[in-house]
mmCIF file of C-alpha atoms in Angstrom:
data_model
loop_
_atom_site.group_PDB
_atom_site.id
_atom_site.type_symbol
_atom_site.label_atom_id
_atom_site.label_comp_id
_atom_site.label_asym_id
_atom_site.label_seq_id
_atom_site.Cartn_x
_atom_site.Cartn_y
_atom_site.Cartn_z
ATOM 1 C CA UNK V 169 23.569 -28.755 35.957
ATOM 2 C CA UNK V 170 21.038 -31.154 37.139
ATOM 3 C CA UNK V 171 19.199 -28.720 39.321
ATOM 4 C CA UNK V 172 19.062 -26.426 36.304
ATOM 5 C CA UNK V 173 18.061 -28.799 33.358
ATOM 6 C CA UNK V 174 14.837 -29.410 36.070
ATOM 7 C CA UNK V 175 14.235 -25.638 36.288
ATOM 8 C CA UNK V 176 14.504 -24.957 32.707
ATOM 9 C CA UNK V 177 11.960 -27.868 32.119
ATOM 10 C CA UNK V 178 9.460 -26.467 34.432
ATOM 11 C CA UNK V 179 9.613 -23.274 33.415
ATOM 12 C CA UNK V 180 8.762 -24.863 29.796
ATOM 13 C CA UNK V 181 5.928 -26.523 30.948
ATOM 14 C CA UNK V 182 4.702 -23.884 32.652
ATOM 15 C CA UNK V 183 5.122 -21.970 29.363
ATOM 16 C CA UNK V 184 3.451 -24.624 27.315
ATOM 17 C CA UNK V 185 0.450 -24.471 29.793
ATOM 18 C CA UNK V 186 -0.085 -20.978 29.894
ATOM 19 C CA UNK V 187 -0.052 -21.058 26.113
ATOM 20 C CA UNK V 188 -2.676 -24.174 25.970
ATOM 21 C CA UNK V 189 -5.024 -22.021 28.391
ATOM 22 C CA UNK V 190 -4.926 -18.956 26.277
ATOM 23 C CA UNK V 191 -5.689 -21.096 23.043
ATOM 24 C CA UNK V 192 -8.340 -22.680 24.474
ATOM 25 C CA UNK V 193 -9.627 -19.697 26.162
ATOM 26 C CA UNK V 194 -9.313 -17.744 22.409
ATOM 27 C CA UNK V 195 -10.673 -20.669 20.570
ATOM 28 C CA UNK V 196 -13.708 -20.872 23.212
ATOM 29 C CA UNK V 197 -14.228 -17.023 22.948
ATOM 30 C CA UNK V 198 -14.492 -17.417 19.129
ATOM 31 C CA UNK V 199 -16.209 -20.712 18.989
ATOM 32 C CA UNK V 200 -18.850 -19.867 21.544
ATOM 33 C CA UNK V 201 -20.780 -17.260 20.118
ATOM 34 C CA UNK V 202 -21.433 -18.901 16.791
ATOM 35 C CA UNK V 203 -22.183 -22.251 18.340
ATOM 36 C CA UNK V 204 -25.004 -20.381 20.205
ATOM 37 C CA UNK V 205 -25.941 -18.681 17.297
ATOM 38 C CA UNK V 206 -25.933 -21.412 15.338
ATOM 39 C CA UNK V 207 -27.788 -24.105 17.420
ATOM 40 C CA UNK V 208 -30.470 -21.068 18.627
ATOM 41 C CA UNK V 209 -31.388 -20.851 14.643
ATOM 42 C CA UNK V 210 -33.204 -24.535 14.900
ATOM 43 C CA UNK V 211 -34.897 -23.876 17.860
ATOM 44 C CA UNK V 212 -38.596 -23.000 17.957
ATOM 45 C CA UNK V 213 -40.140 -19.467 18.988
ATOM 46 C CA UNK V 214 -40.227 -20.196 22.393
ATOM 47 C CA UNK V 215 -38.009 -22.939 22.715
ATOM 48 C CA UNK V 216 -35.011 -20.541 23.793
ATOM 49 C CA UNK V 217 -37.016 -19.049 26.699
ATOM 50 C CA UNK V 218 -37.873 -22.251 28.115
ATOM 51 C CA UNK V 219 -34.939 -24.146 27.468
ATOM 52 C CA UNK V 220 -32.691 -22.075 27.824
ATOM 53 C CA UNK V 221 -30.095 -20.444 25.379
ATOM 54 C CA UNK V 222 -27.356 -23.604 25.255
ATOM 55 C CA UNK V 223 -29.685 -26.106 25.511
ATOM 56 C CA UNK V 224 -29.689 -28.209 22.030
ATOM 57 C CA UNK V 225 -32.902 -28.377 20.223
ATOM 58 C CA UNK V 226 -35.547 -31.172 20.408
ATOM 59 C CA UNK V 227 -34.811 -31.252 16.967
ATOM 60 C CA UNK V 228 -33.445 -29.810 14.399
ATOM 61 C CA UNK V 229 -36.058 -27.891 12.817
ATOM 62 C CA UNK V 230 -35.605 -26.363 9.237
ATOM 63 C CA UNK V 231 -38.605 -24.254 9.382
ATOM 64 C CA UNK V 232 -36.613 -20.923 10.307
ATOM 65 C CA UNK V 233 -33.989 -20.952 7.199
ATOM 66 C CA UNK V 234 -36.763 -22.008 4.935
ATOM 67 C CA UNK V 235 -39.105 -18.867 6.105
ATOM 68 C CA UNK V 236 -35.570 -16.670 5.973
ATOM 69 C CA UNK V 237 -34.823 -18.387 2.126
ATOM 70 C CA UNK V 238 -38.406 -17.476 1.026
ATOM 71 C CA UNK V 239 -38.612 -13.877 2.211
ATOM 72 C CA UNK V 240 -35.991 -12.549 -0.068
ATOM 73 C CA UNK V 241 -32.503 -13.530 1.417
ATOM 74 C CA UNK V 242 -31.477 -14.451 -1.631
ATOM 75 C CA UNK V 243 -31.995 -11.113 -3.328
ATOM 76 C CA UNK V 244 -29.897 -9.963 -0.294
ATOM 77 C CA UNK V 245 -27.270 -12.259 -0.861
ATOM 78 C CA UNK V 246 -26.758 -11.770 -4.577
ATOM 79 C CA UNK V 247 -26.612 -8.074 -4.029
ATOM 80 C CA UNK V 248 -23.375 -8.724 -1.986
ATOM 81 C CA UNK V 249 -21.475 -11.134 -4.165
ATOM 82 C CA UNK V 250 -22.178 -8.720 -6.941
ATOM 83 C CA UNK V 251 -20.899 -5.351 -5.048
ATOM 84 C CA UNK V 252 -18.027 -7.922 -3.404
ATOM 85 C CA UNK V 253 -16.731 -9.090 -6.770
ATOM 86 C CA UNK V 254 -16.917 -6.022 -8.595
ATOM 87 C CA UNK V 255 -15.459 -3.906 -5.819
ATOM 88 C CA UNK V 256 -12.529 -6.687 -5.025
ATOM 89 C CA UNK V 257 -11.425 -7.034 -8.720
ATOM 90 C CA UNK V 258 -11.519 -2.329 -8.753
ATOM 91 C CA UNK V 259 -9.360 -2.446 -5.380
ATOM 92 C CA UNK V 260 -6.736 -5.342 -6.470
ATOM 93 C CA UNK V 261 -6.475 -3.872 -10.290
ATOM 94 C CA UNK V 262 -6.190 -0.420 -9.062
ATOM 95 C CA UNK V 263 -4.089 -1.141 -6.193
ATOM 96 C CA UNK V 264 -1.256 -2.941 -7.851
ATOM 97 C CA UNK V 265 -1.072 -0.566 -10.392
ATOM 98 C CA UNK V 266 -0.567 1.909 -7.757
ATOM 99 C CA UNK V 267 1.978 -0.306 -5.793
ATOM 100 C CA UNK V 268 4.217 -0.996 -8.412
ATOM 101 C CA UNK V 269 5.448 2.367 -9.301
ATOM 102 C CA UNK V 270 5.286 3.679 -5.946
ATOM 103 C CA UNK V 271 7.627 0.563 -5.425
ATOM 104 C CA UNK V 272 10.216 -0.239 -7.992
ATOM 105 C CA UNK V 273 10.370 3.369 -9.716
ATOM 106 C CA UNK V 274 12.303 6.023 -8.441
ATOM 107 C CA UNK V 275 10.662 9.693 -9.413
ATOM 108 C CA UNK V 276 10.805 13.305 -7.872
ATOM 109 C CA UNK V 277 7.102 12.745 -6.305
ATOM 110 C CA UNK V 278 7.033 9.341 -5.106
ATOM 111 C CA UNK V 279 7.963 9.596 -1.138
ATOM 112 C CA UNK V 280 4.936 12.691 -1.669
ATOM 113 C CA UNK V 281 2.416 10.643 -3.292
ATOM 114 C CA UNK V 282 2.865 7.348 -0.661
ATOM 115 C CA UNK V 283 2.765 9.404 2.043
ATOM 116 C CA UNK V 284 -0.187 11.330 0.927
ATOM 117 C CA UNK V 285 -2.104 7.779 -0.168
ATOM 118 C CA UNK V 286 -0.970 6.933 3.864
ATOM 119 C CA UNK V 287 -2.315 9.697 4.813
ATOM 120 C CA UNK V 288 -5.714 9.202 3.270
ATOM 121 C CA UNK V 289 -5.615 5.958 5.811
ATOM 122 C CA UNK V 290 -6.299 8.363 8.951
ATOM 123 C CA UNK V 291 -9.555 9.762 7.328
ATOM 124 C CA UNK V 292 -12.494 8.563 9.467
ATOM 125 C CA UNK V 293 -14.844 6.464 7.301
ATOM 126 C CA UNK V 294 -18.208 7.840 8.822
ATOM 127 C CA UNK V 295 -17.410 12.205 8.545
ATOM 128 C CA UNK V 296 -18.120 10.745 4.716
ATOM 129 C CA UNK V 297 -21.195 10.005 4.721
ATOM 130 C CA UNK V 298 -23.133 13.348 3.832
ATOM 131 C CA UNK V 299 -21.217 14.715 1.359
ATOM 132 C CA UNK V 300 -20.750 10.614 -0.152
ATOM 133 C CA UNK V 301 -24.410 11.031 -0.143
ATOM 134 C CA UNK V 302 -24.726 14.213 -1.712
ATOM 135 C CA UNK V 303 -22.029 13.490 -4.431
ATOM 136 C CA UNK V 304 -24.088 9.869 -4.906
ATOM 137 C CA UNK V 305 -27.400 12.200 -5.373
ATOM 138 C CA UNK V 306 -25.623 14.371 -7.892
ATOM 139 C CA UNK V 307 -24.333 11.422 -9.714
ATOM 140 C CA UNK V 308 -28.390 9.563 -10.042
ATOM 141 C CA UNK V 309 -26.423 6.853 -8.289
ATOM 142 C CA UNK V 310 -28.675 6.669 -5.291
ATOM 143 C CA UNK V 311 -30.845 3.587 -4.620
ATOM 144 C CA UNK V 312 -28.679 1.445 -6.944
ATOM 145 C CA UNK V 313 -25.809 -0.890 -6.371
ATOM 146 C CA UNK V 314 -23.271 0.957 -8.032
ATOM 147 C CA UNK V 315 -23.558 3.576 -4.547
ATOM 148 C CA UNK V 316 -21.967 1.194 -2.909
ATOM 149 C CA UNK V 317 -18.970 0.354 -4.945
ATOM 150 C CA UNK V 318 -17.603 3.255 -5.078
ATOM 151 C CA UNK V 319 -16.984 4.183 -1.195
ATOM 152 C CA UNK V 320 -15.737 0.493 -0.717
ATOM 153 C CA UNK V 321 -12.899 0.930 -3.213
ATOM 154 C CA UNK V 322 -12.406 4.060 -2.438
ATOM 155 C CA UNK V 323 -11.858 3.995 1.268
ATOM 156 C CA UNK V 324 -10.057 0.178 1.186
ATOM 157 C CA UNK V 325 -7.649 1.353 -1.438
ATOM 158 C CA UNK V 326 -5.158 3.317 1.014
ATOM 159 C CA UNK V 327 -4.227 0.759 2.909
ATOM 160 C CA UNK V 328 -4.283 -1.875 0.267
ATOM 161 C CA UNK V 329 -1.722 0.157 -1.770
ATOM 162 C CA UNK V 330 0.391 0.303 1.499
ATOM 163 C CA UNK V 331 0.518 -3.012 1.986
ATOM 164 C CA UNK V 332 1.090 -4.449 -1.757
ATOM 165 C CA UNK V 333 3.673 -1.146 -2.116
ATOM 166 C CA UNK V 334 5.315 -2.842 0.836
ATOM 167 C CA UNK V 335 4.950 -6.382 -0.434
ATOM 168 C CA UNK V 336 6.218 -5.793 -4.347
ATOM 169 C CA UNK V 337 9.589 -3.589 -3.015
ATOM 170 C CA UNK V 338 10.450 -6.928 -1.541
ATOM 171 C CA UNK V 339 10.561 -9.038 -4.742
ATOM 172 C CA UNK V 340 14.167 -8.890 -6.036
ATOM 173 C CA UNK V 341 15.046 -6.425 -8.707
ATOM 174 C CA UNK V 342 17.193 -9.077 -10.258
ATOM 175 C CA UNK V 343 14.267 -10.454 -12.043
ATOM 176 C CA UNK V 344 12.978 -7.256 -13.249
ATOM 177 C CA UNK V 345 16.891 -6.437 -14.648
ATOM 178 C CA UNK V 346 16.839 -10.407 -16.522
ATOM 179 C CA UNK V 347 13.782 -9.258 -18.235
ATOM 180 C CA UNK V 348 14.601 -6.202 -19.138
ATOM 181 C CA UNK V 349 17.993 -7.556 -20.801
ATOM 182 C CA UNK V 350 15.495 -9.954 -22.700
ATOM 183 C CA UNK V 351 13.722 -6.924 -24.030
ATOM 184 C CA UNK V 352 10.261 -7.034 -21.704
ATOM 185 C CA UNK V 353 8.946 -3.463 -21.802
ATOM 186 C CA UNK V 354 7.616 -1.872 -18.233
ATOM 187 C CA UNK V 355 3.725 -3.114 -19.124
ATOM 188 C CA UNK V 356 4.416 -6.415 -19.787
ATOM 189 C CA UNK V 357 6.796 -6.776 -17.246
ATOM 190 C CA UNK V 358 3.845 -5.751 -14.795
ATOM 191 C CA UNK V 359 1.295 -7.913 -15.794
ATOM 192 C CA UNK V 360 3.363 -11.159 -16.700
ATOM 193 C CA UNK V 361 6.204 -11.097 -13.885
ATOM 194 C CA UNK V 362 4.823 -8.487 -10.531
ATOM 195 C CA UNK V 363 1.364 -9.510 -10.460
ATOM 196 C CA UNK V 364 2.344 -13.141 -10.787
ATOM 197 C CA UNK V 365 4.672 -12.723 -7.782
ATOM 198 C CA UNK V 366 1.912 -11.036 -6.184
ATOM 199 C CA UNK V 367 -0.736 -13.225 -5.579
ATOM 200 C CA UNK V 368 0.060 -13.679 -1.931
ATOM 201 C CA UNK V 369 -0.178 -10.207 -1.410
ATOM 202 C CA UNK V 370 -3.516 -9.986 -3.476
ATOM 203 C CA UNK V 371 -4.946 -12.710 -1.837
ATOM 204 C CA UNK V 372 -4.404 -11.531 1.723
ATOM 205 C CA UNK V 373 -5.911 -7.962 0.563
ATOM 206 C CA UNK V 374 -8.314 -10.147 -0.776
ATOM 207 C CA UNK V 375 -9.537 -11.654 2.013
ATOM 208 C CA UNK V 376 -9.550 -9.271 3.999
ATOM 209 C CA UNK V 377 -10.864 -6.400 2.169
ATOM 210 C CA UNK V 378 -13.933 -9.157 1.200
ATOM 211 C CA UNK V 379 -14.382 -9.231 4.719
ATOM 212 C CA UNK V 380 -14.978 -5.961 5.330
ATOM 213 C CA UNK V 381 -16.887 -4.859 2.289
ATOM 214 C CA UNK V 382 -19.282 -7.890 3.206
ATOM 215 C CA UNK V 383 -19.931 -6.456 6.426
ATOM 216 C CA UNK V 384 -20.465 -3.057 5.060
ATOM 217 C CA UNK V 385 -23.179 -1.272 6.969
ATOM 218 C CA UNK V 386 -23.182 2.211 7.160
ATOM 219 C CA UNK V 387 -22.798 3.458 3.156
ATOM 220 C CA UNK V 388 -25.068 1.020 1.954
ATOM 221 C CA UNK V 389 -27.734 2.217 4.599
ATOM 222 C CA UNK V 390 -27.066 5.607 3.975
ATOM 223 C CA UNK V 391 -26.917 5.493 0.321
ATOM 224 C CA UNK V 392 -29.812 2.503 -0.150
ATOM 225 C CA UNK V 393 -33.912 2.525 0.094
ATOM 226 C CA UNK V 394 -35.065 -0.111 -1.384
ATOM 227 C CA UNK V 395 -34.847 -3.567 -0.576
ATOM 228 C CA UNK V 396 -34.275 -4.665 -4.168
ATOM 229 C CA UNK V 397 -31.004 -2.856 -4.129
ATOM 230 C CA UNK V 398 -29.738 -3.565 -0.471
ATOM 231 C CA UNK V 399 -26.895 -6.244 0.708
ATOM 232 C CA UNK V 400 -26.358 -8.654 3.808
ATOM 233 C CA UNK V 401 -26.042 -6.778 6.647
ATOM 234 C CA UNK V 402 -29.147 -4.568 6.075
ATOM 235 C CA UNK V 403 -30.774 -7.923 5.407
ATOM 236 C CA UNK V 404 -29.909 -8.518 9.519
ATOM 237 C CA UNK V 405 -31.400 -4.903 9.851
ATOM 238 C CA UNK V 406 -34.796 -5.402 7.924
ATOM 239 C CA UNK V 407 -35.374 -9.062 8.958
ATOM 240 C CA UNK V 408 -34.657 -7.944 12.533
ATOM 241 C CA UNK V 409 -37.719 -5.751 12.174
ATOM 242 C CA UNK V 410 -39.728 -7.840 10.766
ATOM 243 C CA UNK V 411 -39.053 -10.861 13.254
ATOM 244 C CA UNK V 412 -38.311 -8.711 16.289
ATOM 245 C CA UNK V 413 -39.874 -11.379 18.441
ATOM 246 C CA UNK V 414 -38.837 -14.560 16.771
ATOM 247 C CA UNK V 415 -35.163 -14.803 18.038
ATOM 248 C CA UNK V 416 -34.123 -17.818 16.571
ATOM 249 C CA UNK V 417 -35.449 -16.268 13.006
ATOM 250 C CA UNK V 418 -32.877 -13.837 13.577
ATOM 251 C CA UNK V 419 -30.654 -16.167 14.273
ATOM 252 C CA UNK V 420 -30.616 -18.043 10.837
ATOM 253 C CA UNK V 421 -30.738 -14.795 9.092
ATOM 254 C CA UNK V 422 -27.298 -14.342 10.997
ATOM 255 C CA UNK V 423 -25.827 -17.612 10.532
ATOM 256 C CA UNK V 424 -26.425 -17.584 6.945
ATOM 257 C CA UNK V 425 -24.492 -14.054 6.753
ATOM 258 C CA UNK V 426 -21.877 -14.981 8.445
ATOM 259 C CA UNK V 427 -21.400 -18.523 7.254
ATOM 260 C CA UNK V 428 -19.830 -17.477 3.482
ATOM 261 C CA UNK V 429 -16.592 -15.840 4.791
ATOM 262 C CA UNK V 430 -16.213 -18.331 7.399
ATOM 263 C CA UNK V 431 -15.934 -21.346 4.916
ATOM 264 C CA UNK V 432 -13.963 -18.609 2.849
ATOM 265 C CA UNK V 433 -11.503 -17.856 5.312
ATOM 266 C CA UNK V 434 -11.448 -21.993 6.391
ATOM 267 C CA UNK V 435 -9.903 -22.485 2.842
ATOM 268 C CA UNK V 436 -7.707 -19.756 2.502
ATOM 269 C CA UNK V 437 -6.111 -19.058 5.617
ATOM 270 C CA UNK V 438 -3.008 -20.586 4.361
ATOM 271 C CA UNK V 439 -2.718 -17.524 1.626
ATOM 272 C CA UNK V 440 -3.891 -15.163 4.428
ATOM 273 C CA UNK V 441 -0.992 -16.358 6.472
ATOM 274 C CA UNK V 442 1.570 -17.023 3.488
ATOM 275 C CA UNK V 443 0.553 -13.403 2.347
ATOM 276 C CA UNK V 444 0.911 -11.396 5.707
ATOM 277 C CA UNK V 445 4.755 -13.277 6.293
ATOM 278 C CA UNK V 446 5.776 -13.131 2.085
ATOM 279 C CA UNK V 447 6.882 -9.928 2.283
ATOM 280 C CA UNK V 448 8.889 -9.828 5.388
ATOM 281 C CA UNK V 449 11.754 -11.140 4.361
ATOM 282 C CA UNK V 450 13.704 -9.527 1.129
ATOM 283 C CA UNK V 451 14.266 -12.242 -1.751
#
């Protein structure tokens, strides 16, 4: 017994230090890259050639975000809390009104229509573009922000109405049949009990459809011209251009893209997590 309780507790700590390694070795991988990014934006022009890419600053200089601030960043940036909000309240509204049918009714079409809105989850995003393009042409939609709301509803709303279908067939039908008995009609019901229970559903597609409609690239270069009407990441694009040889320039144009949904997701990874784990187990 002895010889075993020793081999069980090795085998534990060798456990417990492969684990610590691969945290660290996770946490360094996603550390890393923004710590270089980040310390590179207060370098000088040539500091980074001559010092080398890890090397702290001589000082912190403010010069680069001020130049970035002042060339129309902030145009950028509004763009994309504009298309982010708008699109995020379409996909959640549209979504759970979607969900909840496909969830807690029972009709001849239902398995048809979820498996046809999973379906719509295999399309590649990019065999779009043209005839987005075209139909965004036809529509005098081009050059405006309003291009680039619809494709980001539009292509997150499959898998959003998967997941929150998934999420709302796990809330007990026991509440639903109280407030029925107490005379609440299907609409009400929806929007004062389901969406209620929800929220930790909504706020992990949420997050993480605000993720990727911030990062949008492709539709709102395709379907964009003019730099009054363009978001974030074809700020990266332009200012790239314009400071091709400044690389710590384009480093504070980067770290102030990225920075937003990383103090985002800082303060609401706990609904991320509580949202992703809510609906695995039936109430």
């Amino acid at each position: 017994m002895d010889k075993q309780y020793r081999a069980t507790k090795i085998k534990s700590r060798i456990c417990w230090f492969v684990a610590i390694v691969l945290a660290l070795a996770a946490l360094a991988a996603a550390v890393l890259p923004f710590f270089f990014m980040v310390i590179n934006s207060f370098k000088g022009k040539f500091e980074m050639l001559t010092k080398g890419v890890f090397a702290l600053p001589d000082k912190f200089n403010t010069a680069n975000y001020q130049e970035v601030l002042s060339g129309g960043f902030v145009r950028y940036f509004g763009n994309s809390v504009l298309v982010l909000c708008v699109s995020l309240l379409l996909i959640l509204f549209i979504s759970a009104c979607a969900a909840y049918p496909l969830a807690r009714f029972k009709f001849r079409l239902n398995g048809f229509v979820y498996a046809t809105i999973v379906a719509c989850m295999a399309i590649p995003i990019h065999i779009t573009l043209i005839p987005v393009f075209q139909m965004t042409k036809s529509l005098k939609l081009y050059d405006t922000i309003g291009a680039m709301i619809g494709p980001d509803v539009a292509f997150a709303l499959p898998i959003s109405v998967f997941i929150l279908t998934s999420f709302m067939a796990g809330i007990p039908k026991e509440i639903e049949e109280s407030a029925e008995i107490d005379g609440c009609n299907k609409y009400r019901m929806f929007f004062t009990i389901m969406l209620p229970l929800a929220k930790p559903g909504l706020s992990t597609l949420a997050i993480y459809n605000g993720v990727n409609i911030w990062n949008e690239f492709s539709f709102a270069y395709t379907l964009t011209q003019s730099p009054k009407n363009r978001t974030l990441p074809l700020a990266v694009w332009d200012f790239q251009g314009q400071y091709s040889m400044n690389t710590p320039m384009i480093m504070a144009v980067l770290t102030l893209t990225v920075l937003p949904m990383i103090i985002l997701f800082i303060f609401a990874q706990d609904k991320l997590v509580k949202g992703m784990t809510a609906g695995a187990v039936k109430g």
